[in-house]
Amino acid sequence: MSEAMARKAAGADRTLEFTAATLAWGMLALLFAGLRAGAALGTPIGGAELAGLSGAWQAHVGADDARFIPTFFQALTALTFEWTTSEMPARVLALLATASVPFAVFRLRPLLGEAGALLTLFLLTIDAPGVLLGSTASASGFDIALTLWLLVLLKEPRAPAWAWAPAGFLAATAGPVWLPLAVGIGAVRLFRQDYPSMPVLGYAGAGALLGVFAASLRFGMGWDGLRVPPFDAFAAGFGEPWSTESTLSLSVIYLAPLIAAGAAVAVYDVFRATLGEDLDQSRIEVLAWSGVAFAWLLASTGAHSPVPLVGLSIPLALLVGPALARLANAAWAADWTYARYLVPGMLTALLVAMAFLLEWARDGRAGDTGEKVAVGGLVVVALGCVALLASSRRTVAALAVPAAVIGLLPTISGLSGVAFSGPNEPMPSPVSPVQAREIRDIAIRAREEQGGLIVVHPRFELDLTWAFRDSGELVISSGPVPDASVVVWPADGEAPEGYSILDGDWTVLRERRGPDADLLHYLRWLSNRNTLSVGRVPVIVYLKAGP
């Protein structure tokens, strides 16, 4: 009887465990999709999305524009303009594709472990650059989902060979986010002489060739020479203004905690390997993938693109997630006899010190000598707690708790700013404001009432492509046009004769920058992300004077 009851209790435990895991997966998947849905509904059009939509619109009307990179996603975006001028259908496409990411991570449980997969999904969920790229209509709208599903396919031993045909097509017509995966994992497998089968190569090659051919035809919009979208987008990221801030600045603002955690895990794994411990092939592949993605980020530090951040955050999440699961187990098993006092004491000391720093940040200057001594003392107390915990192998794992808290604070702050469309958030930027569309509406109305032409200065041709979509014929000119009824002109330009100024403070582009290198400025912005000034590209709108 007791044995039967024990079996029943064991079954109940297994059911409870399954239910808890299912609940965790469901909640994370909903949070993942919800954050991106919120961003899709509220994010202003800017940065890489502004370039993507402008290029897609130009392709739709048959105009050549270097901003049209013939990815499959951008071709679908151009197709949606057959029945709408809104960006929302394209955003919905990106959102639907990205919403499959939790299912892909779920399929990677044999690789990551149950807890590791959950923590990986959590890291992907709170990844601010991933939220932006996965919910807006840039040329890389499908990239995040494609990258993770390619990994699933690589790790699925029973996957049919024909599945590589659509995978090859989608990869050949995608953006550059999946390239570090191909280079990193490909290099490891080449070194190990782990080659794909001939059927897999055949199907993947055929799909890729078809994708390159379709992209070169611009998906039916006309031959454009040989085009390979992943490499085209990769190259464009070094020269196009897809962000006002540099890639380096964006990585510090949004990705610093994850990069630090990834570096720590990589160093630990390499240290284990030097001691003779074998790392499984999947771990080595993710390390190689992360290394290639980090090299891409380093090469892009002077560029202005958020795409390399997403290229790095995906492998780092896969690297750090399982490590966090192991670290959580170690922290749970640590000796908390003294740690239960030292960890809260450390966090309290840091919290009080941070309160002083935030007060200084609001005042714009450091405090007096007494306050500086107090902050220094609190930091010494915190460091003392760290030293005591690190001095014993039984308590060192308890340091994971304060490290996680410190890393989560700036990460969640950045996530909230991007997902909830903060008006001063550096991503996305530059932004096409609603006012630019208002200028277009005024110009169209004036042309309908008075006749004539709408003239735009060449300086604003690229900035106004999206705002002036579906406006008929526009004249791009830096000089007077006799038949012009509306002129959009630089604020510092010479006023054309015979025109009156339309009252208003008009702008065609807003540029949102992050905090400068000053620590107090950064802390002030971290506590209140609406404190930064927003730059603008001003214009003057001239209307033809009446008789």
Coordinates of C-alpha atoms in Angstrom, one line a residue:
M1 CA 0.0 0.0 0.0
S2 CA 2.8 2.4 0.9
E3 CA 4.6 1.6 -2.4
A4 CA 1.4 2.4 -4.4
M5 CA 1.1 5.7 -2.5
A6 CA 4.7 6.5 -3.3
R7 CA 4.1 5.8 -7.0
K8 CA 1.1 8.0 -6.9
A9 CA 3.0 10.8 -5.2
A10 CA 5.8 10.5 -7.7
G11 CA 3.3 10.8 -10.5
A12 CA 1.7 13.8 -8.9
D13 CA 5.2 15.4 -8.6
R14 CA 5.9 14.8 -12.3
T15 CA 2.5 16.3 -13.2
L16 CA 3.2 19.4 -11.1
E17 CA 6.6 19.7 -12.7
F18 CA 5.2 19.5 -16.2
T19 CA 2.4 22.0 -15.3
A20 CA 4.9 24.5 -13.9
A21 CA 7.2 24.2 -17.0
T22 CA 4.2 24.6 -19.3
L23 CA 3.0 27.6 -17.4
A24 CA 6.5 29.2 -17.6
W25 CA 6.7 28.6 -21.3
G26 CA 3.2 30.0 -21.9
M27 CA 3.9 33.1 -19.8
L28 CA 7.2 33.8 -21.4
A29 CA 5.8 33.3 -24.9
L30 CA 2.9 35.7 -24.1
L31 CA 5.4 38.3 -22.7
F32 CA 7.6 37.8 -25.7
A33 CA 4.8 38.4 -28.2
G34 CA 3.1 41.1 -26.1
L35 CA 6.2 43.3 -25.9
R36 CA 6.8 43.1 -29.6
A37 CA 3.1 43.7 -30.4
G38 CA 3.2 46.9 -28.2
A39 CA 6.3 48.0 -30.1
A40 CA 4.7 47.3 -33.5
L41 CA 1.7 49.5 -32.5
G42 CA 3.6 52.4 -31.0
T43 CA 7.1 52.7 -32.4
P44 CA 7.6 55.7 -34.6
I45 CA 9.0 55.1 -38.1
G46 CA 12.7 55.6 -38.0
G47 CA 16.2 54.2 -38.4
A48 CA 16.5 51.0 -40.4
E49 CA 12.7 50.8 -40.8
L50 CA 12.5 54.2 -42.3
A51 CA 15.2 53.2 -44.9
G52 CA 13.4 49.9 -45.5
L53 CA 9.9 51.4 -46.0
S54 CA 11.3 54.2 -48.2
G55 CA 13.2 51.7 -50.4
A56 CA 10.2 49.4 -50.6
W57 CA 7.9 52.3 -51.7
Q58 CA 10.4 53.4 -54.3
A59 CA 10.5 49.8 -55.7
H60 CA 6.7 49.8 -55.7
V61 CA 6.5 52.9 -57.9
G62 CA 9.3 51.7 -60.1
A63 CA 12.0 54.1 -59.0
D64 CA 15.6 53.0 -58.4
D65 CA 16.7 53.4 -54.9
A66 CA 19.7 52.0 -53.1
R67 CA 17.7 51.6 -49.9
F68 CA 15.7 48.8 -51.5
I69 CA 17.6 45.7 -50.6
P70 CA 15.7 42.8 -52.3
T71 CA 15.2 40.7 -49.2
F72 CA 12.0 38.5 -49.2
F73 CA 10.6 40.7 -46.4
Q74 CA 11.2 43.9 -48.3
A75 CA 9.6 42.5 -51.4
L76 CA 6.5 41.6 -49.4
T77 CA 6.5 45.1 -48.0
A78 CA 6.5 46.5 -51.5
L79 CA 3.7 44.1 -52.4
T80 CA 1.5 45.4 -49.5
F81 CA 1.7 48.9 -51.1
E82 CA -0.6 47.6 -53.8
W83 CA -3.5 48.1 -51.5
T84 CA -2.3 50.3 -48.6
T85 CA 0.1 53.1 -47.9
S86 CA 0.4 52.1 -44.2
E87 CA 3.4 50.4 -42.6
M88 CA 1.2 48.2 -40.4
P89 CA 0.8 45.2 -42.7
A90 CA 4.6 44.9 -43.0
R91 CA 4.9 45.2 -39.3
V92 CA 2.4 42.5 -38.8
L93 CA 4.4 40.3 -41.1
A94 CA 7.5 40.9 -39.0
L95 CA 5.6 40.3 -35.8
L96 CA 4.0 37.0 -37.0
A97 CA 7.4 35.7 -38.0
T98 CA 9.1 36.8 -34.8
A99 CA 6.3 35.3 -32.7
S100 CA 7.5 31.9 -33.8
V101 CA 10.8 32.4 -31.8
P102 CA 9.4 30.8 -28.6
F103 CA 8.5 27.7 -30.5
A104 CA 12.0 27.5 -32.0
V105 CA 13.6 27.9 -28.6
F106 CA 11.2 25.2 -27.2
R107 CA 12.5 22.8 -29.9
L108 CA 16.1 23.5 -28.7
R109 CA 15.5 22.0 -25.2
P110 CA 17.6 18.9 -26.0
L111 CA 20.5 21.3 -26.7
L112 CA 19.9 23.8 -23.9
G113 CA 18.1 21.8 -21.2
E114 CA 14.6 22.8 -19.9
A115 CA 15.8 25.5 -17.6
G116 CA 18.4 26.7 -20.0
A117 CA 15.9 27.0 -22.8
L118 CA 13.5 29.0 -20.6
L119 CA 16.3 31.4 -19.5
T120 CA 17.4 31.7 -23.1
L121 CA 13.9 32.7 -24.1
F122 CA 13.8 35.1 -21.2
L123 CA 17.0 36.8 -22.4
L124 CA 15.6 37.0 -26.0
T125 CA 12.4 38.4 -24.6
I126 CA 14.1 41.3 -22.8
D127 CA 16.5 42.1 -25.7
A128 CA 15.6 45.7 -26.7
P129 CA 17.3 45.6 -30.1
G130 CA 15.5 42.3 -30.8
V131 CA 12.2 43.9 -29.9
L132 CA 12.8 46.7 -32.3
L133 CA 14.0 44.6 -35.2
G134 CA 11.3 41.9 -34.7
S135 CA 8.4 44.3 -34.7
T136 CA 9.2 46.9 -37.4
A137 CA 9.5 46.8 -41.2
S138 CA 13.2 47.0 -41.8
A139 CA 14.8 44.8 -44.5
S140 CA 15.7 42.3 -41.8
G141 CA 12.1 41.7 -40.6
F142 CA 12.4 37.9 -40.9
D143 CA 16.0 37.6 -39.7
I144 CA 15.5 36.8 -36.0
A145 CA 13.0 34.0 -36.6
L146 CA 15.0 32.6 -39.6
T147 CA 18.3 32.5 -37.6
L148 CA 16.7 30.4 -34.7
W149 CA 14.8 28.1 -37.0
L150 CA 18.0 27.5 -39.0
L151 CA 19.7 26.4 -35.7
V152 CA 16.7 24.1 -35.0
L153 CA 17.2 22.6 -38.5
L154 CA 20.9 22.1 -37.9
K155 CA 20.3 20.4 -34.6
E156 CA 17.4 18.2 -35.9
P157 CA 18.9 14.9 -36.9
R158 CA 15.7 13.5 -38.4
A159 CA 14.9 16.6 -40.5
P160 CA 14.1 15.7 -44.1
A161 CA 16.6 16.8 -46.6
W162 CA 14.0 18.7 -48.6
A163 CA 13.5 21.1 -45.7
W164 CA 16.8 22.6 -46.6
A165 CA 15.3 23.9 -49.9
P166 CA 13.0 26.5 -48.3
A167 CA 15.6 27.2 -45.7
G168 CA 18.2 27.9 -48.4
F169 CA 15.7 30.2 -50.2
L170 CA 14.8 32.1 -47.1
A171 CA 18.5 32.4 -46.0
A172 CA 19.5 33.7 -49.5
T173 CA 16.7 36.3 -49.4
A174 CA 17.2 37.4 -45.8
G175 CA 19.2 40.1 -44.1
P176 CA 22.6 39.5 -42.5
V177 CA 21.7 38.4 -38.9
W178 CA 22.1 34.7 -39.7
L179 CA 25.6 35.1 -41.3
P180 CA 27.5 34.7 -38.0
L181 CA 25.7 31.4 -37.4
A182 CA 26.7 30.1 -40.8
V183 CA 30.3 31.2 -40.4
G184 CA 30.8 30.1 -36.8
I185 CA 29.1 26.8 -36.9
G186 CA 30.3 26.1 -40.4
A187 CA 33.9 26.6 -39.3
V188 CA 33.6 24.3 -36.3
R189 CA 32.0 21.5 -38.5
L190 CA 34.6 22.0 -41.2
F191 CA 37.4 21.6 -38.6
R192 CA 35.7 18.5 -37.3
Q193 CA 35.1 17.2 -40.8
D194 CA 31.4 17.0 -40.1
Y195 CA 30.1 17.5 -43.5
P196 CA 26.4 17.7 -44.6
S197 CA 25.0 14.9 -46.8
M198 CA 24.8 15.4 -50.5
P199 CA 21.0 15.5 -50.5
V200 CA 21.1 18.3 -47.9
L201 CA 23.7 20.2 -49.9
G202 CA 21.7 19.7 -53.1
Y203 CA 18.4 21.0 -51.7
A204 CA 20.0 23.9 -49.8
G205 CA 22.0 24.9 -52.8
A206 CA 19.0 24.8 -55.1
G207 CA 17.0 26.9 -52.7
A208 CA 19.8 29.4 -52.3
L209 CA 20.3 29.7 -56.1
L210 CA 16.5 30.2 -56.5
G211 CA 16.6 32.9 -53.8
V212 CA 19.5 34.7 -55.4
F213 CA 17.8 34.6 -58.8
A214 CA 14.5 36.0 -57.4
A215 CA 16.4 38.7 -55.5
S216 CA 18.3 39.7 -58.7
L217 CA 15.0 40.0 -60.4
R218 CA 13.8 42.0 -57.5
F219 CA 11.0 39.5 -57.1
G220 CA 9.4 40.4 -60.5
M221 CA 10.1 44.2 -60.4
G222 CA 13.0 44.0 -62.9
W223 CA 16.5 42.7 -63.3
D224 CA 19.0 44.5 -61.0
G225 CA 22.2 42.6 -61.6
L226 CA 23.4 39.8 -59.4
R227 CA 22.1 40.5 -55.9
V228 CA 22.7 38.5 -52.7
P229 CA 20.6 40.2 -50.1
P230 CA 22.4 39.0 -46.9
F231 CA 25.7 40.4 -48.2
D232 CA 24.1 43.5 -49.6
A233 CA 22.4 44.3 -46.3
F234 CA 25.7 43.4 -44.4
A235 CA 27.6 46.0 -46.5
A236 CA 24.8 48.6 -46.3
G237 CA 25.0 48.4 -42.5
F238 CA 28.4 50.0 -42.6
G239 CA 27.4 53.0 -44.7
E240 CA 23.7 53.7 -44.3
P241 CA 22.4 55.9 -41.4
W242 CA 20.2 53.3 -39.8
S243 CA 20.7 54.9 -36.4
T244 CA 21.7 58.4 -35.2
E245 CA 23.9 56.9 -32.5
S246 CA 26.9 54.7 -33.4
T247 CA 26.7 51.0 -33.1
L248 CA 29.2 51.2 -30.3
S249 CA 27.0 53.6 -28.3
L250 CA 23.9 51.5 -28.9
S251 CA 25.8 48.3 -27.7
V252 CA 26.8 50.1 -24.5
I253 CA 23.3 51.4 -23.8
Y254 CA 21.4 48.3 -24.6
L255 CA 23.7 45.3 -24.6
A256 CA 26.4 45.9 -22.0
P257 CA 25.1 43.5 -19.3
L258 CA 24.5 40.6 -21.8
I259 CA 28.0 41.2 -23.4
A260 CA 29.6 41.1 -20.0
A261 CA 27.7 37.9 -19.0
G262 CA 28.6 36.3 -22.4
A263 CA 32.3 37.2 -21.9
A264 CA 32.3 35.7 -18.5
V265 CA 30.7 32.4 -19.7
A266 CA 33.2 32.3 -22.6
V267 CA 36.2 32.8 -20.4
Y268 CA 34.9 30.1 -18.0
D269 CA 34.3 27.6 -20.8
V270 CA 37.8 28.2 -22.3
F271 CA 39.3 27.8 -18.8
R272 CA 37.5 24.5 -18.4
A273 CA 38.8 23.4 -21.8
T274 CA 42.4 24.3 -20.8
L275 CA 42.0 22.0 -17.8
G276 CA 41.2 19.1 -20.1
E277 CA 37.4 19.1 -19.7
D278 CA 35.7 18.3 -22.9
L279 CA 33.1 20.7 -24.2
D280 CA 30.3 19.2 -26.3
Q281 CA 30.2 20.2 -29.9
S282 CA 27.0 22.3 -29.5
R283 CA 28.7 24.4 -26.9
I284 CA 31.7 24.9 -29.1
E285 CA 29.5 25.9 -32.0
V286 CA 27.6 28.5 -30.0
L287 CA 30.9 29.9 -28.7
A288 CA 32.2 30.2 -32.3
W289 CA 29.0 31.8 -33.4
S290 CA 29.2 34.3 -30.6
G291 CA 32.8 35.0 -31.5
V292 CA 32.0 35.8 -35.1
A293 CA 29.0 37.9 -34.1
F294 CA 31.2 39.9 -31.6
A295 CA 33.8 40.4 -34.4
W296 CA 31.0 41.9 -36.5
L297 CA 30.0 44.2 -33.7
L298 CA 33.6 45.3 -33.2
A299 CA 34.0 46.0 -37.0
S300 CA 30.8 48.0 -36.9
T301 CA 31.6 50.2 -33.9
G302 CA 31.9 53.3 -36.1
A303 CA 28.8 52.4 -38.2
H304 CA 25.3 53.5 -37.5
S305 CA 23.2 50.4 -37.4
P306 CA 21.4 48.4 -34.7
V307 CA 21.5 45.2 -36.7
P308 CA 24.9 43.9 -35.4
L309 CA 23.4 44.1 -31.9
V310 CA 20.7 41.6 -32.8
G311 CA 23.3 39.5 -34.6
L312 CA 25.2 39.2 -31.3
S313 CA 22.3 39.1 -28.8
I314 CA 20.9 35.8 -30.3
P315 CA 24.0 33.6 -29.8
L316 CA 24.8 35.3 -26.4
A317 CA 21.3 34.4 -25.2
L318 CA 21.9 30.8 -26.3
L319 CA 25.3 30.9 -24.5
V320 CA 24.3 32.6 -21.3
G321 CA 20.9 30.9 -20.8
P322 CA 22.2 27.4 -20.0
A323 CA 25.0 28.9 -17.9
L324 CA 22.5 30.9 -15.9
A325 CA 20.5 27.7 -15.2
R326 CA 23.7 26.0 -13.9
L327 CA 24.5 29.1 -11.9
A328 CA 21.0 29.2 -10.4
N329 CA 21.4 25.6 -9.2
A330 CA 24.8 26.5 -7.7
A331 CA 23.4 29.5 -6.0
W332 CA 20.5 27.5 -4.6
A333 CA 23.0 24.9 -3.3
A334 CA 25.4 27.5 -1.8
D335 CA 26.0 28.0 1.9
W336 CA 23.6 30.8 2.9
T337 CA 24.5 30.8 6.5
Y338 CA 26.3 34.2 6.2
A339 CA 25.4 34.9 2.6
R340 CA 21.8 35.6 3.6
Y341 CA 23.1 38.6 5.5
L342 CA 25.9 39.6 3.1
V343 CA 23.9 39.7 -0.1
P344 CA 21.1 41.9 1.2
G345 CA 23.7 44.1 3.0
M346 CA 25.6 44.5 -0.3
L347 CA 22.5 45.4 -2.3
T348 CA 21.4 47.8 0.4
A349 CA 24.7 49.6 0.4
L350 CA 24.7 49.8 -3.4
L351 CA 21.1 51.0 -3.4
V352 CA 21.9 53.8 -0.9
A353 CA 25.0 54.8 -2.9
M354 CA 23.0 54.8 -6.1
A355 CA 20.4 57.1 -4.4
F356 CA 23.2 59.6 -3.7
L357 CA 24.5 59.4 -7.3
L358 CA 21.0 59.9 -8.7
E359 CA 20.6 63.0 -6.6
W360 CA 23.9 64.3 -7.9
A361 CA 22.7 63.5 -11.4
R362 CA 19.5 65.5 -11.0
D363 CA 21.5 68.4 -9.6
G364 CA 24.1 68.1 -12.5
R365 CA 27.1 68.1 -10.1
A366 CA 28.7 65.9 -7.5
G367 CA 27.9 66.4 -3.8
D368 CA 30.0 67.8 -1.0
T369 CA 32.9 66.1 0.7
G370 CA 30.7 64.4 3.3
E371 CA 28.4 62.9 0.6
K372 CA 31.5 61.7 -1.3
V373 CA 32.9 60.0 1.8
A374 CA 29.5 58.4 2.5
V375 CA 29.3 57.0 -1.1
G376 CA 32.9 55.8 -0.9
G377 CA 32.2 54.1 2.4
L378 CA 29.1 52.3 1.0
V379 CA 31.1 51.1 -2.0
V380 CA 33.8 49.7 0.3
V381 CA 31.1 47.9 2.4
A382 CA 29.7 46.4 -0.8
L383 CA 33.2 45.3 -2.0
G384 CA 33.9 43.8 1.4
C385 CA 30.7 41.7 1.1
V386 CA 31.9 40.6 -2.3
A387 CA 35.3 39.6 -1.0
L388 CA 33.8 37.6 1.9
L389 CA 31.5 35.7 -0.4
A390 CA 34.2 35.1 -3.0
S391 CA 36.6 33.8 -0.3
S392 CA 34.8 30.5 0.0
R393 CA 33.8 28.0 -2.7
R394 CA 30.7 27.3 -0.6
T395 CA 29.4 30.9 -0.9
V396 CA 30.8 32.3 -4.1
A397 CA 27.8 31.2 -6.2
A398 CA 25.6 33.5 -4.0
L399 CA 27.2 36.4 -5.9
A400 CA 24.9 35.4 -8.8
V401 CA 22.0 37.1 -7.1
P402 CA 23.4 40.7 -6.9
A403 CA 25.0 40.3 -10.3
A404 CA 21.7 39.4 -11.8
V405 CA 20.0 42.4 -10.1
I406 CA 22.7 44.8 -11.3
G407 CA 22.5 43.4 -14.9
L408 CA 18.7 43.5 -15.1
L409 CA 18.2 47.1 -14.1
P410 CA 19.7 48.8 -17.2
T411 CA 18.4 46.0 -19.4
I412 CA 14.8 46.4 -18.3
S413 CA 15.2 50.2 -18.5
G414 CA 16.2 49.9 -22.1
L415 CA 13.6 47.3 -22.9
S416 CA 10.8 49.5 -21.5
G417 CA 12.0 52.5 -23.5
V418 CA 12.0 50.6 -26.8
A419 CA 8.9 48.4 -26.2
F420 CA 6.8 51.3 -25.0
S421 CA 8.1 53.8 -27.5
G422 CA 9.8 56.3 -25.2
P423 CA 9.9 59.8 -27.0
N424 CA 13.6 60.2 -26.2
E425 CA 14.8 56.7 -26.8
P426 CA 17.9 56.4 -29.1
M427 CA 16.3 53.5 -30.9
P428 CA 14.9 54.1 -33.5
S429 CA 16.4 57.2 -34.8
P430 CA 16.3 59.3 -37.0
V431 CA 12.5 59.4 -36.9
S432 CA 10.1 60.6 -39.5
P433 CA 7.7 62.7 -37.5
V434 CA 4.0 63.0 -38.0
Q435 CA 4.6 66.7 -38.9
A436 CA 6.4 65.6 -42.1
R437 CA 3.2 63.9 -43.3
E438 CA 1.3 67.1 -42.4
I439 CA 3.6 69.0 -44.7
R440 CA 2.7 66.6 -47.4
D441 CA -1.0 66.9 -46.8
I442 CA -0.8 70.8 -46.9
A443 CA 1.2 70.6 -50.1
I444 CA -1.3 68.2 -51.8
R445 CA -4.2 70.4 -50.8
A446 CA -2.4 73.6 -52.1
R447 CA -1.6 71.8 -55.4
E448 CA -5.3 70.7 -55.8
E449 CA -6.5 74.2 -55.1
Q450 CA -4.0 76.3 -57.1
G451 CA -2.4 73.8 -59.5
G452 CA 1.3 73.9 -60.0
L453 CA 4.1 71.7 -58.7
I454 CA 5.5 70.6 -55.4
V455 CA 9.2 71.3 -55.1
V456 CA 11.5 69.7 -52.6
H457 CA 15.1 70.7 -52.0
P458 CA 17.5 67.9 -52.8
R459 CA 18.8 68.0 -49.2
F460 CA 15.4 66.5 -48.1
E461 CA 14.8 64.1 -51.0
L462 CA 15.7 61.0 -49.0
D463 CA 14.3 62.2 -45.7
L464 CA 10.8 62.9 -47.3
T465 CA 10.5 59.7 -49.4
W466 CA 8.3 58.0 -46.9
A467 CA 6.4 61.0 -45.6
F468 CA 5.5 62.1 -49.2
R469 CA 4.5 58.7 -50.5
D470 CA 1.5 58.5 -52.7
S471 CA 1.9 62.2 -53.6
G472 CA 2.1 62.1 -57.3
E473 CA 4.8 64.0 -59.1
L474 CA 7.4 65.8 -57.1
V475 CA 10.1 68.1 -58.4
I476 CA 13.5 67.9 -56.8
S477 CA 15.3 71.1 -57.4
S478 CA 17.8 73.4 -55.6
G479 CA 16.8 76.4 -57.7
P480 CA 13.6 78.3 -58.5
V481 CA 10.8 76.5 -60.4
P482 CA 8.4 78.9 -62.1
D483 CA 5.3 76.7 -61.8
A484 CA 5.8 75.7 -58.2
S485 CA 2.9 76.2 -55.8
V486 CA 4.6 74.7 -52.8
V487 CA 8.3 74.8 -51.9
V488 CA 9.9 72.8 -49.1
W489 CA 13.2 74.6 -48.5
P490 CA 16.1 74.6 -46.0
A491 CA 15.7 76.9 -43.1
D492 CA 19.1 78.4 -43.9
G493 CA 18.4 78.7 -47.6
E494 CA 17.6 81.9 -49.6
A495 CA 13.9 82.5 -49.7
P496 CA 12.4 82.1 -53.2
E497 CA 10.7 85.2 -54.6
G498 CA 6.9 85.4 -54.9
Y499 CA 6.1 83.0 -52.0
S500 CA 4.8 83.5 -48.5
I501 CA 6.0 81.5 -45.5
L502 CA 3.6 78.9 -44.0
D503 CA 3.4 79.7 -40.3
G504 CA 4.8 76.9 -38.1
D505 CA 7.9 75.3 -36.7
W506 CA 8.3 72.6 -39.4
T507 CA 10.7 69.7 -39.3
V508 CA 11.1 66.6 -41.6
L509 CA 13.3 64.5 -39.3
R510 CA 14.0 64.1 -35.6
E511 CA 17.3 62.8 -34.3
R512 CA 17.3 61.2 -30.8
R513 CA 20.7 60.7 -29.2
G514 CA 21.7 58.8 -26.1
P515 CA 23.5 60.3 -23.1
D516 CA 27.1 61.5 -23.5
A517 CA 30.1 60.0 -21.8
D518 CA 29.5 61.8 -18.5
L519 CA 28.5 59.2 -15.8
L520 CA 26.1 61.6 -14.0
H521 CA 24.4 62.4 -17.3
Y522 CA 24.0 58.7 -18.0
L523 CA 22.5 58.0 -14.6
R524 CA 20.1 60.8 -14.8
W525 CA 18.9 59.5 -18.2
L526 CA 18.8 55.9 -16.8
S527 CA 16.4 57.0 -14.0
N528 CA 14.4 59.3 -16.3
R529 CA 14.7 58.5 -20.0
N530 CA 12.8 61.6 -21.1
T531 CA 15.6 64.0 -20.1
L532 CA 17.4 64.1 -23.5
S533 CA 16.9 66.8 -26.1
V534 CA 15.8 65.7 -29.5
G535 CA 17.5 67.1 -32.6
R536 CA 15.6 68.2 -35.6
V537 CA 16.0 68.9 -39.3
P538 CA 14.1 72.1 -39.8
V539 CA 12.5 73.3 -43.0
I540 CA 10.5 76.3 -44.2
V541 CA 7.4 75.6 -46.2
Y542 CA 6.6 78.3 -48.9
L543 CA 3.3 78.7 -50.6
K544 CA 2.7 80.6 -53.8
A545 CA 1.6 84.1 -53.0
G546 CA -1.8 85.1 -54.2
P547 CA -2.3 87.7 -56.9

